[in-house]
Short mmCIF file of C-alpha atoms in Angstrom, two decimals:
data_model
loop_
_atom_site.label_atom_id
_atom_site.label_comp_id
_atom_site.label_asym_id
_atom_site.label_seq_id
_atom_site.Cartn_x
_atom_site.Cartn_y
_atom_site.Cartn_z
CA UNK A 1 40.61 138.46 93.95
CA UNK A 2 43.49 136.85 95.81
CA UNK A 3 46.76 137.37 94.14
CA UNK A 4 50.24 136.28 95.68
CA UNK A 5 52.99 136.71 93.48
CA UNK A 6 56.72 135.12 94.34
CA UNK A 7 59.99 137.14 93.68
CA UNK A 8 63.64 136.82 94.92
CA UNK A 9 64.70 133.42 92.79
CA UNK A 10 67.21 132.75 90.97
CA UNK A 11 70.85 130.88 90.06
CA UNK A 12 73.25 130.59 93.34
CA UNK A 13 76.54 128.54 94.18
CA UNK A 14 76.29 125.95 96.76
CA UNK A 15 76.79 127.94 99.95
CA UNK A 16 75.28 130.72 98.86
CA UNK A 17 71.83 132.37 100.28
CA UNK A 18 68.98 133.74 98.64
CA UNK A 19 65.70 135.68 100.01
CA UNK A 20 62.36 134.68 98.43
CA UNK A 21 59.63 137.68 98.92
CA UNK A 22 55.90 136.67 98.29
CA UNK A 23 53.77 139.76 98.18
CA UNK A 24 49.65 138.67 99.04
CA UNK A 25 46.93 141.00 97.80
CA UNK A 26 42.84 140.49 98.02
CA UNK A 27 43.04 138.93 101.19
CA UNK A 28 43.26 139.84 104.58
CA UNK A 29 46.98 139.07 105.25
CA UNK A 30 46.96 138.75 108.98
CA UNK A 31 44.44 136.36 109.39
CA UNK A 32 46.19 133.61 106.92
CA UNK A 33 49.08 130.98 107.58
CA UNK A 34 51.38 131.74 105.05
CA UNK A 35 53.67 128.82 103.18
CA UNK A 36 56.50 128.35 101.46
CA UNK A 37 56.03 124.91 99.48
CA UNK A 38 58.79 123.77 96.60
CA UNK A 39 58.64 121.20 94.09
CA UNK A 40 61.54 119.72 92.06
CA UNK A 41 61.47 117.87 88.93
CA UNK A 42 59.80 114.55 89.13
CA UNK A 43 58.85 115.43 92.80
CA UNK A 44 55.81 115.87 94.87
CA UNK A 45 55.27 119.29 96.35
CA UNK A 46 56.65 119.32 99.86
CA UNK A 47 56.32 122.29 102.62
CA UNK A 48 59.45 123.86 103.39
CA UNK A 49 58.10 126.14 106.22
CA UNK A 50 54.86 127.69 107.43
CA UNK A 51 54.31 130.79 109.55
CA UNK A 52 51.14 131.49 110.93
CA UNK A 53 48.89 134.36 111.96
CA UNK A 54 50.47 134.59 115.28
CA UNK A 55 54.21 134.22 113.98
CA UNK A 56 54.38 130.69 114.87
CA UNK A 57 56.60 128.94 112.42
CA UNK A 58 57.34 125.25 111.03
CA UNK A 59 60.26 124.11 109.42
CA UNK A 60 60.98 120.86 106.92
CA UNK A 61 63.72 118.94 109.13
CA UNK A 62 65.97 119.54 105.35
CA UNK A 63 65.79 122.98 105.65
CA UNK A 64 65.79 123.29 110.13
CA UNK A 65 68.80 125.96 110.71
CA UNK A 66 69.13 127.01 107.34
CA UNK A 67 65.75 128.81 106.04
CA UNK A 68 64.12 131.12 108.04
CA UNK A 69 60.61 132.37 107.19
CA UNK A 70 59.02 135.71 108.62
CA UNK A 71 56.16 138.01 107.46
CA UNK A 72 55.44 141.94 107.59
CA UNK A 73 51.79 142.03 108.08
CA UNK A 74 51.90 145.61 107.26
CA UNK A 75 53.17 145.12 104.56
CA UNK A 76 51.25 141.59 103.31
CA UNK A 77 54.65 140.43 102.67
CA UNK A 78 56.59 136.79 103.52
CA UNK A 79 60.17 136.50 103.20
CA UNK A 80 62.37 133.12 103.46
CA UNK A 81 65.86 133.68 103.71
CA UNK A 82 67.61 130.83 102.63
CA UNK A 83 71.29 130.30 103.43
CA UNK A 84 73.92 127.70 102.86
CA UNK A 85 72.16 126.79 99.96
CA UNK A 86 72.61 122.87 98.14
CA UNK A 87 72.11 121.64 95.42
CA UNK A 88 69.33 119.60 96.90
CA UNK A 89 67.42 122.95 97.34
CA UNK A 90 66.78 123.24 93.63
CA UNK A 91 62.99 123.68 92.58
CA UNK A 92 60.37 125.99 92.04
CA UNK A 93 59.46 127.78 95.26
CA UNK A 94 55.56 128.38 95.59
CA UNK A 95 53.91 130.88 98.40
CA UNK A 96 50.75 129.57 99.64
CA UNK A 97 48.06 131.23 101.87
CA UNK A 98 45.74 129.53 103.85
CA UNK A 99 42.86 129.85 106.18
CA UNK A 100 40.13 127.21 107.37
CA UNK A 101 38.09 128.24 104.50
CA UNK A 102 40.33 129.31 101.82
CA UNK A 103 43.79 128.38 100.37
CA UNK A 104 45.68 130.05 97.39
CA UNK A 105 49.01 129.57 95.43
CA UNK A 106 51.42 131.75 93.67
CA UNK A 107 52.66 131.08 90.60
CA UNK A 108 56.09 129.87 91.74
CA UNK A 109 60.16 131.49 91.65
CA UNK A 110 62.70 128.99 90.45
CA UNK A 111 66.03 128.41 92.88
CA UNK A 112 68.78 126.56 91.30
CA UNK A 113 71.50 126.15 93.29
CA UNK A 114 74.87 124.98 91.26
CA UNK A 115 77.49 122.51 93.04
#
């Protein structure tokens, strides 16, 4: 059973950076675009950036020279490293892996960012 669980969250100043780790298991890593998605309160859930299986990557024009995403197929891994951090950027941060046939969701890390 697919499993992809979030980690890295947490309380920062404005300015600050965080990295977000999602860690995939039950599925065959390489083969899946992997997502980082966030959702604040009230809010829709909007893509924040998207690597897929070949490393190409896609970037929310809020977050364009600011996050960068990468994965470690060996290791089933995807990071985002998030710098000069806003308050804007507060939400819950969700990992998402998808394929043409399947998708799945992690549970979600929470990012606040104080002004």
């Amino acid at each position: 059973q697919a499993q992809l669980v979030e980690s890295g969250g947490g309380l920062v100043q404005a300015g600050g950076s965080l990295r977000l780790s999602c860690a995939a298991s039950g599925v065959t890593f390489s083969l899946y675009t992997m997502g980082w998605y966030r959702q604040a309160p009230g809010k829709q859930r909007d893509m924040v950036a998207t690597i897929g299986p070949g490393s190409t990557t896609n970037y929310a024009e809020s977050v364009k020279g600011r996050f960068t995403i990468s994965r470690d197929n060996a290791k089933n891994t995807v990071f985002l490293q998030m710098t000069n951090l806003n308050p804007e950027d507060t939400a819950i941060y969700y990992c998402r892996a998808s394929s043409q046939f399947r998708t799945y969701w992690g549970q979600g890390t929470q990012v606040t960012v104080s002004s």
